[in-house]
Amino acid sequence: MFLKRIELNGFKSFCNKKEIIINKGITGVVGPNGSGKSNIADALRWVLGEQSSKNLRGTSMQDVIFNGTQTRSKKGYCEVALIFDNSDMRIKSEYTEISVKRKMYRSGESEYSINNTGCRLKDILELFRDTGIGKEGYSIIGQGKIDEILNSKATARRKVFEEAAGIMKYRVRKEEAERNLQKTNENITRIDDIISELFAQIEPLEKQMNEAKDYLNLRDRLKELEINLYLYQYDRAGERIAKNEEQIKENEQEYHDITAQINAEAARVSECKRSLQALQQEIEQQNAMLAEQMSEQERLKGLLNVLEEKESTHLAILHENSRKRDEYEEVISENQKKAEDLGKQVNEKNNAIDQKYAEILELRKRIEAVTGESGDAADAIDDIKREVESARSVLQSMKLEQSEKELRSEMLTQKSKATEEEAKKHKEYVKKQAEQVQTLLAETKRYDDEAARLRETMNEAAQEMAASRAQEKELGAQAAAVSRRISEDESRFKLLSDIRAEYEGYFDSVKSLFKQAKNAPEIRRKIKGVLAEVIDVPKKYETPIEVILGNALQNVVVEEDTDAKDIIAFLRKNNLGRVTFLPTKALKVRHLQKNEKEFLAMDGVECVASEAIDCAEEIRPAVDFLLGRTVIVRDMDSAIRLMKKSDYAFRAVTMDGDFIKPGGVITGGSLKNTKTGLLSRKRMAQELEENIAENQKRFEKVGRELKACQQLAEQAQKRQQEALNELRAQEIRSAEIKQRLASAKEALADQDTISAKLQDELKNTQSELEAINMQIKTLLDDVQKAGEDFEALLAKQAEAEQRAAKNAAQTSETKDLLSAKELEQTELNNQKNILLSEAEHVRFAAAQAKQSLEAMQNQNETLMVEMKQLTHQKAELRGQLDEVLDRVRRAGDESKEKLEMRNALNGQIAQAEQKGEELTGGKEQLIELKYKYIANREKLELARETYQTKLWDDYGLTYANALVWKKEFPYQASMKEIDGIREQIRDMGAVNPNAIEDYTRVRERYDSLLVQREDLVKAGGDLQVVIDNLLSGMKESFRAKFALINENFTNTFRDLFGGGHAELVLEDGDIMECGVEIIAEPPGKKLQNIQLLSGGEKALTAIALLFAMLNINPSPICLLDEIDAPLDDANVIRFSEYLQTLSEDLQFIVITHRKPSMAICDTLYGIAMQEKGVSDIVSVQL
């Protein structure tokens, strides 16, 4: 494989389209400085994907486009193409010629293509992987690449070796596999979080589902029973209404008959009453005269009765007074006798009380004498106890002090011995410390001088580093922020995509239809989509549209009604539930009338709801059908004005989701805080996609700037790190010496003080020990004496307590006897008081009986006088009474005849009235019964209407529709069952009716995620196997190829230098991560660091390494950009000769000023600027 030609158009100074034919062998590019020859090298870098404008010697990527001259205008784009011959199929492709092109516009847009087919930069990098071509390869070598190979860190240098070893594509695949593995693990973690959350929901949802199933079963059974109950009650009411109508008719006939009878009886009563009225006047006159006589008769009888009663009363009183006089005399005699007996008993009690009082006085004197002796003894005992406690406290204090002194004596003895030993050791330590101080003083001076020199070098490097790091930190923060936003948006976008893909929030029937339709293409073709997914609603109208459509958002849009029919059959066949369809060609579209559109100009009116929605034309009929007669308004006030103006002819919905239906029904209130609505999902997904794309562009731009800044920082860091490492090592060594010196000086300075202190401490310890021993001896004598005194006090205390106990016993016996005597005295006093009270009562009763006897005698005398007067008055009244009785008897006979005639008439009237009343009562009963029948009929009709209303309100059924539910209805048993079901439902409390659907959805999601997790775990395991296999193959390949490169490098170095030695050495550690050290020893020089070689030696060493790599893994093209510039004439000749040898098998492009290099070229291109700012190419075949 080799490069055939390079095509340039508008790239840097190549304004016009240029073509450079590259033949086999060596192609040279020469020209004066500034002619544009290095632009050819830049063109190769650029077309192969270089992203750094700095590496292309510009400030921005647009600098590679021809920028114009005084006579030429600038170009809007540039392009470069490389055409390779792939006849040997080194690149696995179906083409024998491969063209790689990059085109860039001044707007910043960049295009890549392979064989004129658009592609990504990644595709070009992958195409040339492990061929030596590319950023990490060795196909384009300039002074910068040589410096990068020789001066970079050992770990960074290994990339070019991996390219030469042909393992870069495996490393890329490994890194990609590791990224995929990381993403897989992240997905597993995310799924685990979701699974954990779903698992926490399953158990309560399952419980709620079971409750919901029980509730639904009970509700269905209750529905069946209640419908049959309503039907049963409705039919019973109908039967009772029919029976009631028959009763009303019978009642009306009976009412007519009884009214005629009442009228006949009323006429008969009127005739009798007229006759009775005349007779009644005569009777009244007779009765008036009779009444006067009767009244006089009664008056006289009353007076006579009063006199007789008064006489009888007087006789009774006289008889009673005679009996009471004997009783009073007997009471007086008995009470006088009792008073005498009670006086004797009181005298006896007084004598007994006086005797007890004398005995009590004697006992009290004895108690006072004993109590005085006991008080003196108690005081003596208290004094002795206080002395005992005081003696005990003194004795304990002395013993405690003795123990402390003995312990202190033992401690001082041990301390004295330890101090003597420490003083001996200290003397030897002082001598050694003085010798060490002198040695450390000399070392400190030497290290201080070296540290000062290194610190100055480090400060210079640190200043250069600070500026680069500050800019890098700022750009890094920007990149991290953009990356974080991209990651957040991608996560949200993926979550939203999953929700939309799984049709979360839709009815199970809709969800199941779309899932099953994936496996039924003939069904899926007929579905235009669910309404929420095929319409676009502006964000501000989402709330009113979503509220007014409600469940209609889940309607499925189809074209023909036959399509809906086929899909319904599919649903029924697969038992997927019920779905509502909108066949666009069959819908009767509804719009506002012309006169109704005039209302749209009213204040507060936004628009017709259907006009706010964007959708495909084929979907428009469905939108107009649902929303063509719905108007969106600003608020409820605007809605009310609009609906009143339009006479409630259409629907109005506010921006807050409240709405008014035709006819005036208003619905509104607060909306629940729900998750993302069906309408907003699509909009949010589009917004997230746009945000991601915009942030990715921003991230790439910041990344390019960050990369350029990092390169500057790395160069500054490299210079700073070298100085810093050496300075740190020096400072550590110097600090250690200074620390040791300071410690030694400090220790030596403290030695005299420590010695004096040890001597003083030893002397003080011995003096204190002698004093303590003397104190212990004195304390022993004092303790013995205090013990003897304490024992004597204890004996004295016991003797006093024994005497006190004896006196206490005597006192107690005397007090018990005194209490008994006092109790006897009290009892005698009580008995005496009772006798005195009884005697007083007896004297009072005798005096009262005497007074009553005297009063009774006076009363008897008065009564005898009144008795004589009463006898005379009675005789006069009897004479008057006999005359009156005779007149009454005559009047009574006349009145009796007239009364008999009146009674006869009254009997006839009463009979007629009774019959009339009976008939009237019957009539009233008939009227009452009629009203009762009518009221009952209305009640039954209302009951029937109520049962119809209940059927409609509770279950949406008319009577006719409800008949399909009709079954046999045993009333008592069914009512009992209804009450039982209602009780069960009440006991269940609040039930989530959506729990069955929620549980099914969550369970399906949970099971699906478990399967996904298993797949991810398996995929992760497979990826790990791939990574392990790639790593194993890379290690083997790199180890083998590195050995060959090392061998070739040694031989090539020897050939180019005419001797010497060079080799490549891998650092310790993992062969896939360790750095590569270059060891070069030119002839006549000792083995040394490569950084100490001259510029020419470095360049020739790098060239030797390049040629060694080309021998192992030849690159299709190798461009050498003035790498021979640092070489002297002799080395240029060696370089040219070796290059000519390699050109037999390889293709080279050499940009050079050196004649030996020009001399070996097979083809020579000259670059010149005949027009200022525009490069021209001249070809010479040698």
PDB file of C-alpha atoms in Angstrom, residues 610-698:
ATOM      1  CA  SER A 610     -58.138  22.574  17.432  1.00  0.00           C
ATOM      2  CA  GLU A 611     -56.270  25.510  15.830  1.00  0.00           C
ATOM      3  CA  ALA A 612     -53.690  25.506  18.659  1.00  0.00           C
ATOM      4  CA  ILE A 613     -52.624  21.957  17.740  1.00  0.00           C
ATOM      5  CA  ASP A 614     -50.081  21.068  15.045  1.00  0.00           C
ATOM      6  CA  CYS A 615     -50.438  17.679  13.384  1.00  0.00           C
ATOM      7  CA  ALA A 616     -50.310  15.877  10.049  1.00  0.00           C
ATOM      8  CA  GLU A 617     -53.154  16.569   7.655  1.00  0.00           C
ATOM      9  CA  GLU A 618     -54.342  12.975   7.888  1.00  0.00           C
ATOM     10  CA  ILE A 619     -54.745  13.436  11.683  1.00  0.00           C
ATOM     11  CA  ARG A 620     -56.557  16.785  11.411  1.00  0.00           C
ATOM     12  CA  PRO A 621     -60.122  15.310  11.203  1.00  0.00           C
ATOM     13  CA  ALA A 622     -59.630  13.592  14.574  1.00  0.00           C
ATOM     14  CA  VAL A 623     -58.404  16.855  16.145  1.00  0.00           C
ATOM     15  CA  ASP A 624     -61.289  18.871  14.664  1.00  0.00           C
ATOM     16  CA  PHE A 625     -63.767  16.207  15.754  1.00  0.00           C
ATOM     17  CA  LEU A 626     -62.646  16.405  19.378  1.00  0.00           C
ATOM     18  CA  LEU A 627     -61.764  20.091  19.679  1.00  0.00           C
ATOM     19  CA  GLY A 628     -63.396  21.900  16.753  1.00  0.00           C
ATOM     20  CA  ARG A 629     -66.081  23.292  19.068  1.00  0.00           C
ATOM     21  CA  THR A 630     -63.863  24.008  22.061  1.00  0.00           C
ATOM     22  CA  VAL A 631     -62.515  27.513  22.753  1.00  0.00           C
ATOM     23  CA  ILE A 632     -59.513  28.251  24.977  1.00  0.00           C
ATOM     24  CA  VAL A 633     -59.925  31.338  27.179  1.00  0.00           C
ATOM     25  CA  ARG A 634     -57.694  33.142  29.654  1.00  0.00           C
ATOM     26  CA  ASP A 635     -59.683  32.602  32.881  1.00  0.00           C
ATOM     27  CA  MET A 636     -63.078  31.621  34.311  1.00  0.00           C
ATOM     28  CA  ASP A 637     -64.478  35.173  34.083  1.00  0.00           C
ATOM     29  CA  SER A 638     -63.694  35.207  30.368  1.00  0.00           C
ATOM     30  CA  ALA A 639     -65.248  31.738  30.006  1.00  0.00           C
ATOM     31  CA  ILE A 640     -68.483  32.783  31.708  1.00  0.00           C
ATOM     32  CA  ARG A 641     -68.796  35.929  29.556  1.00  0.00           C
ATOM     33  CA  LEU A 642     -68.138  33.938  26.383  1.00  0.00           C
ATOM     34  CA  MET A 643     -70.599  31.155  27.229  1.00  0.00           C
ATOM     35  CA  LYS A 644     -73.373  33.579  28.194  1.00  0.00           C
ATOM     36  CA  LYS A 645     -72.831  35.528  24.989  1.00  0.00           C
ATOM     37  CA  SER A 646     -72.917  32.343  22.902  1.00  0.00           C
ATOM     38  CA  ASP A 647     -75.904  30.920  24.818  1.00  0.00           C
ATOM     39  CA  TYR A 648     -73.748  27.950  25.953  1.00  0.00           C
ATOM     40  CA  ALA A 649     -73.470  26.594  22.385  1.00  0.00           C
ATOM     41  CA  PHE A 650     -69.970  25.078  22.662  1.00  0.00           C
ATOM     42  CA  ARG A 651     -67.261  24.257  25.234  1.00  0.00           C
ATOM     43  CA  ALA A 652     -64.860  26.754  26.821  1.00  0.00           C
ATOM     44  CA  VAL A 653     -61.725  25.784  28.741  1.00  0.00           C
ATOM     45  CA  THR A 654     -59.461  28.115  30.753  1.00  0.00           C
ATOM     46  CA  MET A 655     -55.663  28.140  30.785  1.00  0.00           C
ATOM     47  CA  ASP A 656     -55.860  26.627  34.312  1.00  0.00           C
ATOM     48  CA  GLY A 657     -57.929  23.653  33.101  1.00  0.00           C
ATOM     49  CA  ASP A 658     -61.412  24.722  34.327  1.00  0.00           C
ATOM     50  CA  PHE A 659     -64.128  24.327  31.678  1.00  0.00           C
ATOM     51  CA  ILE A 660     -67.810  24.958  30.916  1.00  0.00           C
ATOM     52  CA  LYS A 661     -69.820  22.458  28.880  1.00  0.00           C
ATOM     53  CA  PRO A 662     -72.692  23.252  26.506  1.00  0.00           C
ATOM     54  CA  GLY A 663     -75.793  23.805  28.593  1.00  0.00           C
ATOM     55  CA  GLY A 664     -73.886  25.502  31.445  1.00  0.00           C
ATOM     56  CA  VAL A 665     -72.255  22.654  33.443  1.00  0.00           C
ATOM     57  CA  ILE A 666     -69.037  24.008  35.050  1.00  0.00           C
ATOM     58  CA  THR A 667     -66.121  21.849  36.136  1.00  0.00           C
ATOM     59  CA  GLY A 668     -63.042  23.221  37.914  1.00  0.00           C
ATOM     60  CA  GLY A 669     -60.855  23.311  40.974  1.00  0.00           C
ATOM     61  CA  SER A 670     -57.313  22.256  41.778  1.00  0.00           C
ATOM     62  CA  LEU A 671     -55.415  19.821  39.585  1.00  0.00           C
ATOM     63  CA  LYS A 672     -53.431  17.013  41.157  1.00  0.00           C
ATOM     64  CA  ASN A 673     -49.635  17.298  40.996  1.00  0.00           C
ATOM     65  CA  THR A 674     -49.055  14.559  38.468  1.00  0.00           C
ATOM     66  CA  LYS A 675     -45.907  13.442  36.768  1.00  0.00           C
ATOM     67  CA  THR A 676     -45.104  14.381  33.167  1.00  0.00           C
ATOM     68  CA  GLY A 677     -48.336  14.464  31.153  1.00  0.00           C
ATOM     69  CA  LEU A 678     -48.923  12.543  27.958  1.00  0.00           C
ATOM     70  CA  LEU A 679     -48.744  15.723  25.873  1.00  0.00           C
ATOM     71  CA  SER A 680     -45.596  17.158  27.440  1.00  0.00           C
ATOM     72  CA  ARG A 681     -43.522  13.985  26.972  1.00  0.00           C
ATOM     73  CA  LYS A 682     -42.956  14.513  23.249  1.00  0.00           C
ATOM     74  CA  ARG A 683     -42.097  18.200  23.695  1.00  0.00           C
ATOM     75  CA  MET A 684     -39.713  17.484  26.549  1.00  0.00           C
ATOM     76  CA  ALA A 685     -37.946  14.799  24.496  1.00  0.00           C
ATOM     77  CA  GLN A 686     -37.411  17.242  21.600  1.00  0.00           C
ATOM     78  CA  GLU A 687     -36.146  19.937  23.967  1.00  0.00           C
ATOM     79  CA  LEU A 688     -33.730  17.487  25.605  1.00  0.00           C
ATOM     80  CA  GLU A 689     -32.446  16.323  22.191  1.00  0.00           C
ATOM     81  CA  GLU A 690     -31.773  19.906  21.146  1.00  0.00           C
ATOM     82  CA  ASN A 691     -30.051  20.661  24.460  1.00  0.00           C
ATOM     83  CA  ILE A 692     -27.848  17.580  24.123  1.00  0.00           C
ATOM     84  CA  ALA A 693     -26.773  18.500  20.565  1.00  0.00           C
ATOM     85  CA  GLU A 694     -26.033  22.104  21.531  1.00  0.00           C
ATOM     86  CA  ASN A 695     -24.072  21.081  24.650  1.00  0.00           C
ATOM     87  CA  GLN A 696     -22.092  18.481  22.706  1.00  0.00           C
ATOM     88  CA  LYS A 697     -20.932  21.176  20.283  1.00  0.00           C
ATOM     89  CA  ARG A 698     -20.044  23.395  23.195  1.00  0.00           C
TER      90      ARG A 698
END
